């Protein structure tokens, strides 16, 4: 009997230890980064600012405002009624993100069928990014750009290139800027190079801080105003 009770006690101890380990593992488990990025994207999309001309921003973590408050992200500086479709880590290339195909062209196609995103109602589409394409094959960047142009189907657009983030090799960023400059010229798309912009960054040396976001946003806003005044017209 004593031996039987001892065995039962040991079994209970093992089960309790296993259960505690499972609970601790669950409590300490890190959330899926792609799920987190998706939630942040949805939260940023819910913030619609301004009024008047419809502007849709498609971009990466800069558009989402990674590391700052959503209301401190650069798209709030733009004129018009601004909606943001941002996803951290995404780019022109299909393989830019580790979260599957969340490339700009793919998301633009999804936005075309979304009443909330309102691509069909956009008077101007601002496409921002390129940093996440710095380590992608040039052919993939070009293919992604061409797909994006096809999806936009003649809608007025402004492509905003990558800034010289200190964390990335300058030559890699400059190569993306050169490729986007060439592609925009070939396809008749307005292009704003950010290669010479001076931003202040967070500790990661990749994402702008709140002040850097303001500088970035004001520079894009000036170009948007110019396009809305002289280059683009509201779609019927």
mmCIF file of C-alpha atoms in Angstrom:
data_model
loop_
_atom_site.group_PDB
_atom_site.id
_atom_site.type_symbol
_atom_site.label_atom_id
_atom_site.label_comp_id
_atom_site.label_asym_id
_atom_site.label_seq_id
_atom_site.Cartn_x
_atom_site.Cartn_y
_atom_site.Cartn_z
ATOM 1 C CA UNK A 1 0.000 0.000 0.000
ATOM 2 C CA UNK A 2 2.800 2.364 0.942
ATOM 3 C CA UNK A 3 4.570 1.633 -2.333
ATOM 4 C CA UNK A 4 1.320 2.164 -4.253
ATOM 5 C CA UNK A 5 0.789 5.553 -2.627
ATOM 6 C CA UNK A 6 4.381 6.492 -3.354
ATOM 7 C CA UNK A 7 3.951 5.683 -7.040
ATOM 8 C CA UNK A 8 0.730 7.680 -7.196
ATOM 9 C CA UNK A 9 2.467 10.589 -5.526
ATOM 10 C CA UNK A 10 5.336 10.502 -7.982
ATOM 11 C CA UNK A 11 2.909 10.318 -10.915
ATOM 12 C CA UNK A 12 0.996 13.314 -9.610
ATOM 13 C CA UNK A 13 4.250 15.240 -9.220
ATOM 14 C CA UNK A 14 5.296 14.452 -12.791
ATOM 15 C CA UNK A 15 1.910 15.492 -14.162
ATOM 16 C CA UNK A 16 1.925 18.702 -12.153
ATOM 17 C CA UNK A 17 5.448 19.535 -13.315
ATOM 18 C CA UNK A 18 4.519 18.875 -16.942
ATOM 19 C CA UNK A 19 1.418 21.039 -16.657
ATOM 20 C CA UNK A 20 3.391 23.867 -15.066
ATOM 21 C CA UNK A 21 6.042 23.666 -17.772
ATOM 22 C CA UNK A 22 3.369 23.812 -20.471
ATOM 23 C CA UNK A 23 1.727 26.828 -18.868
ATOM 24 C CA UNK A 24 5.046 28.622 -18.503
ATOM 25 C CA UNK A 25 5.943 27.862 -22.116
ATOM 26 C CA UNK A 26 2.635 29.254 -23.254
ATOM 27 C CA UNK A 27 2.958 32.313 -21.054
ATOM 28 C CA UNK A 28 6.465 32.994 -22.287
ATOM 29 C CA UNK A 29 5.836 32.146 -25.919
ATOM 30 C CA UNK A 30 6.404 34.977 -28.340
ATOM 31 C CA UNK A 31 3.449 35.904 -30.552
ATOM 32 C CA UNK A 32 3.643 35.172 -34.257
ATOM 33 C CA UNK A 33 5.421 38.220 -35.735
ATOM 34 C CA UNK A 34 3.297 38.067 -38.882
ATOM 35 C CA UNK A 35 0.121 38.148 -36.789
ATOM 36 C CA UNK A 36 1.476 41.141 -34.887
ATOM 37 C CA UNK A 37 2.293 42.939 -38.137
ATOM 38 C CA UNK A 38 -1.183 42.199 -39.425
ATOM 39 C CA UNK A 39 -2.786 43.602 -36.284
ATOM 40 C CA UNK A 40 -0.680 46.747 -36.502
ATOM 41 C CA UNK A 41 -1.610 47.107 -40.152
ATOM 42 C CA UNK A 42 -5.299 46.885 -39.287
ATOM 43 C CA UNK A 43 -4.923 49.406 -36.476
ATOM 44 C CA UNK A 44 -3.200 51.874 -38.806
ATOM 45 C CA UNK A 45 -5.779 51.329 -41.531
ATOM 46 C CA UNK A 46 -8.497 52.277 -39.073
ATOM 47 C CA UNK A 47 -6.943 55.735 -38.630
ATOM 48 C CA UNK A 48 -8.256 57.915 -41.459
ATOM 49 C CA UNK A 49 -7.113 61.524 -41.383
ATOM 50 C CA UNK A 50 -8.033 64.752 -43.144
ATOM 51 C CA UNK A 51 -10.790 65.526 -45.600
ATOM 52 C CA UNK A 52 -11.311 66.295 -49.263
ATOM 53 C CA UNK A 53 -9.269 64.652 -51.987
ATOM 54 C CA UNK A 54 -9.000 60.877 -51.515
ATOM 55 C CA UNK A 55 -5.421 59.701 -50.983
ATOM 56 C CA UNK A 56 -4.448 56.074 -50.472
ATOM 57 C CA UNK A 57 -1.004 55.236 -49.078
ATOM 58 C CA UNK A 58 0.452 51.785 -49.700
ATOM 59 C CA UNK A 59 3.692 51.152 -47.851
ATOM 60 C CA UNK A 60 5.831 49.402 -45.271
ATOM 61 C CA UNK A 61 6.643 49.934 -41.583
ATOM 62 C CA UNK A 62 7.293 53.618 -42.217
ATOM 63 C CA UNK A 63 3.668 54.060 -43.289
ATOM 64 C CA UNK A 64 2.443 52.067 -40.303
ATOM 65 C CA UNK A 65 4.596 54.173 -37.998
ATOM 66 C CA UNK A 66 6.641 51.399 -36.396
ATOM 67 C CA UNK A 67 7.950 52.496 -33.019
ATOM 68 C CA UNK A 68 5.836 55.658 -32.826
ATOM 69 C CA UNK A 69 2.183 56.384 -32.261
ATOM 70 C CA UNK A 70 -0.086 55.905 -35.311
ATOM 71 C CA UNK A 71 -0.918 59.602 -35.243
ATOM 72 C CA UNK A 72 2.828 60.366 -35.470
ATOM 73 C CA UNK A 73 3.325 58.358 -38.658
ATOM 74 C CA UNK A 74 4.224 60.362 -41.739
ATOM 75 C CA UNK A 75 0.963 59.894 -43.745
ATOM 76 C CA UNK A 76 -0.911 62.128 -41.285
ATOM 77 C CA UNK A 77 1.073 65.037 -42.748
ATOM 78 C CA UNK A 78 -0.459 64.579 -46.192
ATOM 79 C CA UNK A 79 -3.267 66.765 -47.538
ATOM 80 C CA UNK A 80 -6.646 65.220 -48.319
ATOM 81 C CA UNK A 81 -8.550 62.355 -46.770
ATOM 82 C CA UNK A 82 -5.786 59.844 -46.212
ATOM 83 C CA UNK A 83 -6.120 56.094 -45.776
ATOM 84 C CA UNK A 84 -3.126 53.831 -45.165
ATOM 85 C CA UNK A 85 -2.527 50.263 -46.283
ATOM 86 C CA UNK A 86 0.790 49.543 -44.596
ATOM 87 C CA UNK A 87 2.467 46.277 -43.684
ATOM 88 C CA UNK A 88 5.813 46.145 -41.901
ATOM 89 C CA UNK A 89 8.538 44.351 -43.821
ATOM 90 C CA UNK A 90 6.773 44.504 -47.177
ATOM 91 C CA UNK A 91 8.017 45.866 -50.470
ATOM 92 C CA UNK A 92 7.659 45.779 -54.221
ATOM 93 C CA UNK A 93 9.131 42.271 -54.416
ATOM 94 C CA UNK A 94 7.044 39.226 -53.567
ATOM 95 C CA UNK A 95 9.847 37.873 -51.397
ATOM 96 C CA UNK A 96 10.555 41.058 -49.450
ATOM 97 C CA UNK A 97 8.451 39.885 -46.506
ATOM 98 C CA UNK A 98 8.742 36.697 -44.531
ATOM 99 C CA UNK A 99 4.962 36.745 -44.094
ATOM 100 C CA UNK A 100 4.102 35.535 -47.579
ATOM 101 C CA UNK A 101 3.149 37.629 -50.567
ATOM 102 C CA UNK A 102 2.167 40.955 -49.052
ATOM 103 C CA UNK A 103 3.847 42.886 -51.852
ATOM 104 C CA UNK A 104 2.468 46.256 -52.896
ATOM 105 C CA UNK A 105 0.898 44.956 -56.089
ATOM 106 C CA UNK A 106 -0.837 42.102 -54.283
ATOM 107 C CA UNK A 107 -2.204 44.420 -51.597
ATOM 108 C CA UNK A 108 -3.243 46.998 -54.194
ATOM 109 C CA UNK A 109 -5.206 44.287 -55.997
ATOM 110 C CA UNK A 110 -6.910 43.385 -52.721
ATOM 111 C CA UNK A 111 -7.626 47.054 -52.042
ATOM 112 C CA UNK A 112 -9.291 47.329 -55.440
ATOM 113 C CA UNK A 113 -12.043 45.050 -54.162
ATOM 114 C CA UNK A 114 -12.258 46.551 -50.681
ATOM 115 C CA UNK A 115 -14.754 49.280 -49.967
ATOM 116 C CA UNK A 116 -12.823 50.263 -46.844
ATOM 117 C CA UNK A 117 -9.472 50.613 -48.586
ATOM 118 C CA UNK A 118 -11.106 52.570 -51.400
ATOM 119 C CA UNK A 119 -8.588 52.150 -54.217
ATOM 120 C CA UNK A 120 -11.366 52.669 -56.734
ATOM 121 C CA UNK A 121 -12.159 56.043 -55.137
ATOM 122 C CA UNK A 122 -8.574 57.211 -54.741
ATOM 123 C CA UNK A 123 -7.645 60.441 -56.488
ATOM 124 C CA UNK A 124 -3.982 59.708 -55.796
ATOM 125 C CA UNK A 125 -2.119 56.583 -54.683
ATOM 126 C CA UNK A 126 1.137 57.115 -52.788
ATOM 127 C CA UNK A 127 3.378 54.052 -52.797
ATOM 128 C CA UNK A 128 6.220 54.272 -50.283
ATOM 129 C CA UNK A 129 9.061 51.827 -49.755
ATOM 130 C CA UNK A 130 12.091 50.066 -51.079
ATOM 131 C CA UNK A 131 14.185 49.387 -47.992
ATOM 132 C CA UNK A 132 12.840 45.844 -47.777
ATOM 133 C CA UNK A 133 13.760 45.305 -51.417
ATOM 134 C CA UNK A 134 17.421 46.130 -50.810
ATOM 135 C CA UNK A 135 18.332 42.445 -50.418
ATOM 136 C CA UNK A 136 16.024 41.193 -53.178
ATOM 137 C CA UNK A 137 17.005 40.364 -56.782
ATOM 138 C CA UNK A 138 16.656 43.333 -59.105
ATOM 139 C CA UNK A 139 14.443 41.302 -61.417
ATOM 140 C CA UNK A 140 11.981 40.709 -58.576
ATOM 141 C CA UNK A 141 11.862 44.411 -57.760
ATOM 142 C CA UNK A 142 11.175 45.238 -61.393
ATOM 143 C CA UNK A 143 8.504 42.545 -61.720
ATOM 144 C CA UNK A 144 6.784 43.839 -58.593
ATOM 145 C CA UNK A 145 6.811 47.395 -59.901
ATOM 146 C CA UNK A 146 5.343 46.328 -63.242
ATOM 147 C CA UNK A 147 2.590 44.339 -61.505
ATOM 148 C CA UNK A 148 1.782 47.362 -59.360
ATOM 149 C CA UNK A 149 1.460 49.625 -62.385
ATOM 150 C CA UNK A 150 -0.881 47.102 -63.993
ATOM 151 C CA UNK A 151 -3.073 46.949 -60.888
ATOM 152 C CA UNK A 152 -3.229 50.738 -60.574
ATOM 153 C CA UNK A 153 -4.503 50.791 -64.148
ATOM 154 C CA UNK A 154 -3.747 54.414 -64.917
ATOM 155 C CA UNK A 155 -4.663 55.881 -61.529
ATOM 156 C CA UNK A 156 -2.509 58.878 -60.604
ATOM 157 C CA UNK A 157 0.330 57.648 -58.412
ATOM 158 C CA UNK A 158 3.419 58.866 -56.625
ATOM 159 C CA UNK A 159 6.178 56.415 -55.775
ATOM 160 C CA UNK A 160 8.299 57.445 -52.783
ATOM 161 C CA UNK A 161 11.700 55.793 -52.601
ATOM 162 C CA UNK A 162 13.735 54.614 -49.603
ATOM 163 C CA UNK A 163 15.743 56.927 -47.353
ATOM 164 C CA UNK A 164 19.383 56.175 -46.420
ATOM 165 C CA UNK A 165 18.622 54.343 -43.164
ATOM 166 C CA UNK A 166 21.919 53.965 -41.251
ATOM 167 C CA UNK A 167 21.318 50.280 -40.523
ATOM 168 C CA UNK A 168 21.465 49.305 -44.208
ATOM 169 C CA UNK A 169 24.408 49.642 -46.600
ATOM 170 C CA UNK A 170 24.058 52.922 -48.471
ATOM 171 C CA UNK A 171 25.005 51.372 -51.808
ATOM 172 C CA UNK A 172 22.175 48.824 -51.513
ATOM 173 C CA UNK A 173 19.627 51.551 -50.813
ATOM 174 C CA UNK A 174 21.028 53.685 -53.631
ATOM 175 C CA UNK A 175 20.670 50.754 -56.025
ATOM 176 C CA UNK A 176 16.983 50.450 -55.168
ATOM 177 C CA UNK A 177 16.538 54.193 -55.607
ATOM 178 C CA UNK A 178 18.199 54.044 -59.033
ATOM 179 C CA UNK A 179 16.008 51.116 -60.093
ATOM 180 C CA UNK A 180 12.821 52.860 -58.962
ATOM 181 C CA UNK A 181 13.868 56.082 -60.696
ATOM 182 C CA UNK A 182 14.321 54.190 -63.960
ATOM 183 C CA UNK A 183 11.114 52.175 -63.633
ATOM 184 C CA UNK A 184 9.036 55.237 -62.782
ATOM 185 C CA UNK A 185 10.389 57.038 -65.851
ATOM 186 C CA UNK A 186 9.658 54.067 -68.116
ATOM 187 C CA UNK A 187 6.098 53.699 -66.862
ATOM 188 C CA UNK A 188 5.283 57.399 -66.576
ATOM 189 C CA UNK A 189 4.876 57.384 -62.789
ATOM 190 C CA UNK A 190 5.829 60.313 -60.593
ATOM 191 C CA UNK A 191 8.818 59.495 -58.390
ATOM 192 C CA UNK A 192 10.167 61.163 -55.263
ATOM 193 C CA UNK A 193 13.689 60.172 -54.269
ATOM 194 C CA UNK A 194 14.391 60.271 -50.542
ATOM 195 C CA UNK A 195 18.032 59.326 -50.855
ATOM 196 C CA UNK A 196 19.218 62.755 -49.693
ATOM 197 C CA UNK A 197 16.709 63.265 -46.885
ATOM 198 C CA UNK A 198 18.134 63.696 -43.383
ATOM 199 C CA UNK A 199 16.033 61.909 -40.789
ATOM 200 C CA UNK A 200 16.447 61.195 -37.103
ATOM 201 C CA UNK A 201 16.080 57.543 -36.211
ATOM 202 C CA UNK A 202 15.121 55.289 -33.359
ATOM 203 C CA UNK A 203 17.713 53.123 -31.626
ATOM 204 C CA UNK A 204 17.325 50.427 -34.299
ATOM 205 C CA UNK A 205 18.844 52.884 -36.830
ATOM 206 C CA UNK A 206 16.195 51.798 -39.306
ATOM 207 C CA UNK A 207 12.896 53.443 -38.389
ATOM 208 C CA UNK A 208 12.446 57.205 -38.044
ATOM 209 C CA UNK A 209 11.508 58.606 -34.667
ATOM 210 C CA UNK A 210 8.578 61.000 -34.342
ATOM 211 C CA UNK A 211 10.661 63.946 -35.558
ATOM 212 C CA UNK A 212 11.988 61.911 -38.481
ATOM 213 C CA UNK A 213 8.469 60.917 -39.421
ATOM 214 C CA UNK A 214 7.482 64.582 -39.553
ATOM 215 C CA UNK A 215 10.376 65.437 -41.857
ATOM 216 C CA UNK A 216 9.547 62.485 -44.096
ATOM 217 C CA UNK A 217 5.852 63.355 -44.171
ATOM 218 C CA UNK A 218 6.364 67.045 -44.914
ATOM 219 C CA UNK A 219 8.582 66.239 -47.868
ATOM 220 C CA UNK A 220 6.046 63.818 -49.323
ATOM 221 C CA UNK A 221 3.210 66.254 -48.593
ATOM 222 C CA UNK A 222 4.849 68.977 -50.669
ATOM 223 C CA UNK A 223 5.016 66.631 -53.656
ATOM 224 C CA UNK A 224 1.450 65.432 -53.131
ATOM 225 C CA UNK A 225 0.160 69.000 -53.103
ATOM 226 C CA UNK A 226 2.001 69.699 -56.325
ATOM 227 C CA UNK A 227 0.544 66.627 -58.009
ATOM 228 C CA UNK A 228 -2.983 67.309 -56.822
ATOM 229 C CA UNK A 229 -2.723 70.866 -58.068
ATOM 230 C CA UNK A 230 -1.078 70.330 -61.429
ATOM 231 C CA UNK A 231 -0.808 66.667 -62.231
ATOM 232 C CA UNK A 232 -3.757 64.567 -61.116
ATOM 233 C CA UNK A 233 -7.475 65.032 -61.272
ATOM 234 C CA UNK A 234 -10.233 63.335 -59.267
ATOM 235 C CA UNK A 235 -11.536 60.224 -60.935
ATOM 236 C CA UNK A 236 -15.280 60.173 -61.764
#
